[in-house]
Amino acid sequence: MATMRVAHSFSELRTLLPSPRTLRTWLVPTMGALHEGHGALIDRAKSEGDFVAVSIFVNPLQFGPGEDLDRYPRTLEADLAFLERKGADLVFLPTAGEIVAGNSRITVSSGPVGKLFCGRSRPGHFDGVLTIVLKLFHLFSPEGAVFGEKDRQQLFLIQSMVRDLDIPTRVVAHPTVRETDGLALSSRNRYLTSEERSRAALFPTLLDQAARLWRDLPGHPSQNRLEVCDTISRRLSEGGFVVDYVAIADRETFLPVTGPVIPDQAFLLAAVHIGKTRLIDNRELSTGV
Ligand code: PAF
């Protein structure tokens, strides 16, 4: 097994990246606190490319005032051991000084979709995500990059950026990895107390219920379908969650579906707070017709 190399600066990175003519580089951008969800992204990257690079950077541009930037879990030693076991070829640990310094004038705009759903409660979040992802794409020029479907809106926006700005990197989506009770793996799950952790399983359970309700209502007036959001919101509140939003987005445009025309294919998106922790998840909706 080849040794995993670690780059801390742009110049180190340049010396460690293979030439695109010899090896196909695939990138998995992360903020660290790695778990099996990231592991699945790395496995996917390994199945697509010859050289797998992982970046770890807790990106301040995507955190708003009062959010969890300071307490975001930083577990570098465990992350490096994890990446070594997963067989990553290169880890990039940029410093904020180098990767975001002077980055206040020009940023990527995530457009109207970036202001919806998670973007409504986290203004500027997706601009920050896209800005850093674009920088990473420039630094690595990867053939492809893998992102998780749990962050469905992020994924849509990265796919849109790549298409709209003609970036020659393939973006591959990988399915959400879940605990046995359905909770999506997330670095933020480690904030949950054990009591919150057991209650958190209701979140994916209710989203599954919603997807079933949606599927079983074809042919019903559109309003019935949209009521799924209210029903699930109410049940989440009864279950002790503070609901940020439950919404349906069109699969193609990612705009909110509000009727009267209801597409057969859509996404159910939700964000909730449990204690001090914000959880997000989503489901693909289809009427099964
Ligand atoms: O999904 C994440 O972990 C982050 O938003 C990303 C894509 C690494 C950008 O900082």
Coordinates of C-alpha atoms and ligand atoms in Angstrom, one line a residue:
M1 CA 0.0 0.0 0.0
A2 CA 1.5 3.4 -1.0
T3 CA 2.0 5.8 1.8
M4 CA -0.5 8.6 2.3
R5 CA 1.0 12.0 1.8
V6 CA -0.1 15.1 3.6
A7 CA 0.1 18.7 2.1
H8 CA -0.3 21.7 4.3
S9 CA 0.2 24.5 1.7
F10 CA -0.5 25.2 -1.9
S11 CA 3.1 24.7 -2.9
E12 CA 3.4 21.3 -1.1
L13 CA 0.2 20.3 -2.8
R14 CA 1.6 21.2 -6.2
T15 CA 4.6 18.9 -5.6
L16 CA 2.4 16.0 -4.5
L17 CA -0.3 16.0 -7.1
P18 CA 0.2 13.6 -10.0
S19 CA 0.1 14.9 -13.5
P20 CA -3.5 14.5 -14.9
R21 CA -1.9 12.7 -17.9
T22 CA -0.6 9.9 -15.7
L23 CA -3.4 9.4 -13.1
R24 CA -7.0 10.4 -12.8
T25 CA -7.3 12.4 -9.6
W26 CA -10.6 12.3 -7.6
L27 CA -11.3 14.7 -4.8
V28 CA -13.4 14.3 -1.6
P29 CA -13.7 17.7 0.0
T30 CA -14.5 17.5 3.8
M31 CA -14.5 19.5 7.0
G32 CA -13.0 16.6 8.9
A33 CA -14.6 14.8 11.9
L34 CA -14.7 11.9 9.5
H35 CA -17.1 9.1 9.8
E36 CA -18.3 6.1 7.6
G37 CA -20.3 8.5 5.5
H38 CA -17.1 10.1 4.4
G39 CA -15.6 6.6 4.1
A40 CA -18.3 5.8 1.5
L41 CA -17.4 8.9 -0.5
I42 CA -13.7 7.9 -0.5
D43 CA -14.6 4.3 -1.6
R44 CA -16.6 5.8 -4.4
A45 CA -13.8 8.1 -5.4
K46 CA -11.4 5.1 -5.4
S47 CA -13.7 3.2 -7.7
E48 CA -13.8 6.1 -10.1
G49 CA -10.2 7.4 -10.2
D50 CA -6.6 6.3 -9.7
F51 CA -5.5 8.8 -7.1
V52 CA -7.8 9.9 -4.3
A53 CA -7.2 13.2 -2.5
V54 CA -9.2 14.3 0.6
S55 CA -9.2 17.9 1.8
I56 CA -10.0 18.7 5.4
F57 CA -10.8 22.3 6.1
V58 CA -13.4 23.8 8.5
N59 CA -14.4 26.6 6.1
P60 CA -15.2 29.8 8.0
L61 CA -16.9 31.3 4.9
Q62 CA -19.8 28.9 5.3
F63 CA -20.6 29.6 9.0
G64 CA -22.7 32.6 10.0
P65 CA -22.4 34.6 13.1
G66 CA -23.5 32.6 16.2
E67 CA -23.2 29.3 14.3
D68 CA -20.9 26.4 15.5
L69 CA -17.6 27.4 13.8
D70 CA -15.7 27.4 17.1
R71 CA -17.1 24.2 18.5
Y72 CA -17.2 22.3 15.2
P73 CA -15.5 19.0 15.9
R74 CA -11.8 18.9 15.0
T75 CA -10.3 15.4 15.2
L76 CA -7.3 15.6 13.0
E77 CA -5.3 12.7 14.5
A78 CA -8.3 10.3 14.2
D79 CA -9.1 11.7 10.7
L80 CA -5.6 11.0 9.4
A81 CA -5.6 7.4 10.9
F82 CA -9.0 6.9 9.3
L83 CA -7.8 8.2 5.9
E84 CA -4.7 6.0 6.1
R85 CA -7.0 2.9 6.7
K86 CA -9.2 4.0 3.8
G87 CA -6.2 4.1 1.5
A88 CA -6.4 7.8 0.5
D89 CA -3.4 8.9 -1.5
L90 CA -3.2 12.5 -0.4
V91 CA -4.6 14.7 2.4
F92 CA -4.7 18.4 2.0
L93 CA -4.9 20.5 5.2
P94 CA -4.9 24.1 4.0
T95 CA -4.5 26.9 6.5
A96 CA -7.2 29.6 6.7
G97 CA -4.5 32.1 6.2
E98 CA -3.7 30.7 2.8
I99 CA -7.0 29.4 1.5
V100 CA -9.4 32.2 2.6
A101 CA -7.1 35.2 3.2
G102 CA -8.0 38.1 1.0
N103 CA -11.1 36.3 -0.1
S104 CA -13.5 38.9 1.0
R105 CA -14.0 40.8 -2.3
I106 CA -14.8 38.1 -4.8
T107 CA -17.0 35.1 -3.8
V108 CA -19.2 32.8 -5.7
S109 CA -22.9 33.6 -5.6
S110 CA -25.2 30.7 -5.1
G111 CA -28.0 32.5 -6.8
P112 CA -31.7 32.3 -5.9
V113 CA -31.6 28.6 -4.9
G114 CA -28.8 29.4 -2.4
K115 CA -31.3 31.7 -0.5
L116 CA -33.9 29.0 -0.1
F117 CA -34.4 26.2 2.5
C118 CA -31.1 25.9 4.4
G119 CA -29.9 29.2 2.8
R120 CA -32.9 31.0 4.4
S121 CA -31.8 30.1 7.9
R122 CA -28.1 30.3 7.1
P123 CA -27.6 33.4 4.9
G124 CA -24.4 33.3 2.9
H125 CA -23.8 29.6 3.8
F126 CA -23.9 28.3 0.2
D127 CA -21.9 31.2 -1.2
G128 CA -19.2 30.2 1.3
V129 CA -19.5 26.5 0.3
L130 CA -19.3 27.2 -3.4
T131 CA -16.4 29.6 -3.0
I132 CA -14.3 27.0 -1.2
V133 CA -15.3 24.2 -3.5
L134 CA -14.4 26.2 -6.6
K135 CA -11.0 27.0 -5.0
L136 CA -10.4 23.4 -4.3
F137 CA -11.4 22.5 -7.8
H138 CA -8.8 25.0 -9.1
L139 CA -6.1 23.7 -6.8
F140 CA -6.6 20.0 -7.6
S141 CA -8.1 20.2 -11.2
P142 CA -9.7 16.8 -10.3
E143 CA -11.3 14.7 -12.9
G144 CA -14.1 14.2 -10.5
A145 CA -15.3 14.9 -7.0
V146 CA -17.8 13.0 -4.7
F147 CA -20.4 14.7 -2.5
G148 CA -23.0 13.1 -0.3
E149 CA -26.7 13.2 -1.0
K150 CA -27.5 14.1 2.7
D151 CA -26.5 17.7 1.7
R152 CA -29.0 17.7 -1.1
Q153 CA -29.1 21.4 -1.6
Q154 CA -25.3 21.7 -1.5
L155 CA -25.1 19.0 -4.1
F156 CA -27.6 20.7 -6.4
L157 CA -25.7 24.0 -6.1
I158 CA -22.3 22.4 -6.7
Q159 CA -23.7 20.5 -9.8
S160 CA -25.2 23.8 -11.0
M161 CA -21.9 25.7 -10.5
V162 CA -19.9 23.1 -12.4
R163 CA -22.5 23.2 -15.3
D164 CA -23.0 27.0 -15.4
L165 CA -19.3 27.9 -15.1
D166 CA -18.1 25.1 -17.4
I167 CA -15.8 23.5 -14.8
P168 CA -14.2 20.4 -16.2
T169 CA -14.8 18.3 -13.1
R170 CA -17.4 15.5 -12.8
V171 CA -19.5 15.8 -9.7
V172 CA -20.7 12.4 -8.4
A173 CA -23.5 12.1 -5.8
H174 CA -23.3 9.3 -3.3
P175 CA -26.2 8.0 -1.2
T176 CA -26.5 9.0 2.4
V177 CA -25.0 6.5 4.9
R178 CA -27.3 5.8 7.9
E179 CA -27.1 4.4 11.4
T180 CA -29.2 1.2 11.9
D181 CA -32.1 3.3 13.2
G182 CA -32.0 5.5 10.1
L183 CA -30.3 8.6 11.4
A184 CA -28.0 10.0 8.6
L185 CA -24.3 10.0 9.6
S186 CA -23.1 13.5 10.2
S187 CA -20.1 15.1 12.0
R188 CA -22.7 17.1 14.0
N189 CA -24.3 13.9 15.5
R190 CA -21.5 13.9 18.0
Y191 CA -23.0 17.0 19.6
L192 CA -26.1 14.9 20.6
T193 CA -26.5 13.8 24.2
S194 CA -27.5 10.1 24.5
E195 CA -31.1 11.1 25.3
E196 CA -31.2 13.4 22.2
R197 CA -29.5 10.6 20.1
S198 CA -32.3 8.2 20.9
R199 CA -35.0 10.7 20.1
A200 CA -33.2 11.8 16.9
A201 CA -34.3 8.5 15.2
L202 CA -37.8 9.9 14.9
F203 CA -36.5 12.4 12.3
P204 CA -35.7 9.8 9.6
T205 CA -38.7 7.8 10.5
L206 CA -41.1 10.7 9.9
L207 CA -39.4 11.5 6.6
D208 CA -39.9 7.9 5.5
Q209 CA -43.6 8.2 6.5
A210 CA -43.8 11.4 4.4
A211 CA -42.3 9.7 1.4
R212 CA -44.8 6.9 1.7
L213 CA -47.7 9.4 2.1
W214 CA -46.6 11.2 -1.0
R215 CA -46.3 8.0 -3.0
D216 CA -49.7 6.8 -1.9
L217 CA -51.5 10.0 -2.9
P218 CA -51.2 10.0 -6.7
G219 CA -54.3 11.3 -8.4
H220 CA -55.4 13.2 -5.2
P221 CA -55.7 16.9 -5.4
S222 CA -52.3 18.6 -5.2
Q223 CA -53.2 20.2 -1.9
N224 CA -53.3 16.8 -0.2
R225 CA -49.8 16.1 -1.3
L226 CA -48.5 19.5 0.0
E227 CA -50.2 18.8 3.3
V228 CA -47.6 16.1 3.8
C229 CA -45.2 18.9 4.9
D230 CA -47.6 20.3 7.5
T231 CA -48.3 16.8 8.8
I232 CA -44.7 15.9 9.2
S233 CA -43.8 19.3 10.7
R234 CA -46.5 18.8 13.3
R235 CA -45.3 15.3 14.2
L236 CA -41.7 16.5 14.4
S237 CA -42.8 19.3 16.8
E238 CA -44.8 16.8 18.9
G239 CA -41.6 14.6 19.0
G240 CA -39.7 17.5 20.6
F241 CA -37.9 18.9 17.5
V242 CA -37.8 22.6 16.7
V243 CA -38.6 22.6 13.0
D244 CA -36.5 24.9 10.9
Y245 CA -38.3 23.9 7.7
V246 CA -40.0 21.0 5.9
A247 CA -40.4 21.7 2.2
I248 CA -40.7 20.1 -1.2
A249 CA -38.3 21.1 -3.9
D250 CA -38.7 20.4 -7.6
R251 CA -36.1 17.9 -8.7
E252 CA -35.0 19.8 -11.8
T253 CA -35.1 23.4 -10.6
F254 CA -34.8 23.0 -6.8
L255 CA -37.5 25.7 -6.5
P256 CA -40.2 25.1 -3.8
V257 CA -43.2 23.2 -5.0
T258 CA -46.2 25.0 -3.8
G259 CA -48.9 23.8 -6.3
P260 CA -51.1 23.8 -8.2
V261 CA -48.9 21.7 -10.4
I262 CA -47.1 19.0 -8.5
P263 CA -44.2 17.2 -10.2
D264 CA -44.0 13.4 -9.9
Q265 CA -40.4 13.6 -8.9
A266 CA -39.4 15.9 -6.1
F267 CA -37.3 16.2 -3.0
L268 CA -38.6 16.4 0.5
L269 CA -36.1 18.5 2.5
A270 CA -36.1 19.1 6.2
A271 CA -34.0 20.7 8.9
V272 CA -34.7 20.5 12.6
H273 CA -33.0 21.4 15.9
I274 CA -32.8 18.9 18.7
G275 CA -31.3 20.7 21.7
K276 CA -28.3 22.7 20.3
T277 CA -27.9 20.5 17.3
R278 CA -29.2 21.2 13.8
L279 CA -29.9 18.1 11.7
I280 CA -30.8 18.0 8.0
D281 CA -32.1 15.1 5.9
N282 CA -34.1 14.6 2.7
R283 CA -36.0 12.0 0.7
E284 CA -36.5 11.5 -3.0
L285 CA -40.2 11.7 -3.6
S286 CA -42.0 9.9 -6.4
T287 CA -45.6 9.0 -6.9
G288 CA -44.7 5.5 -8.1
V289 CA -46.9 6.0 -11.2
Ligands
PAF1 O1 -20.1 19.1 3.0 C1 -19.1 19.6 3.6 O2 -18.4 19.0 4.4 C2 -18.6 21.1 3.2 O3 -19.7 21.9 3.0 C3 -17.6 21.1 2.0 C4 -18.3 20.6 0.7 C5 -16.4 20.3 2.4 C6 -17.2 22.6 1.8 O4 -16.6 23.1 2.9

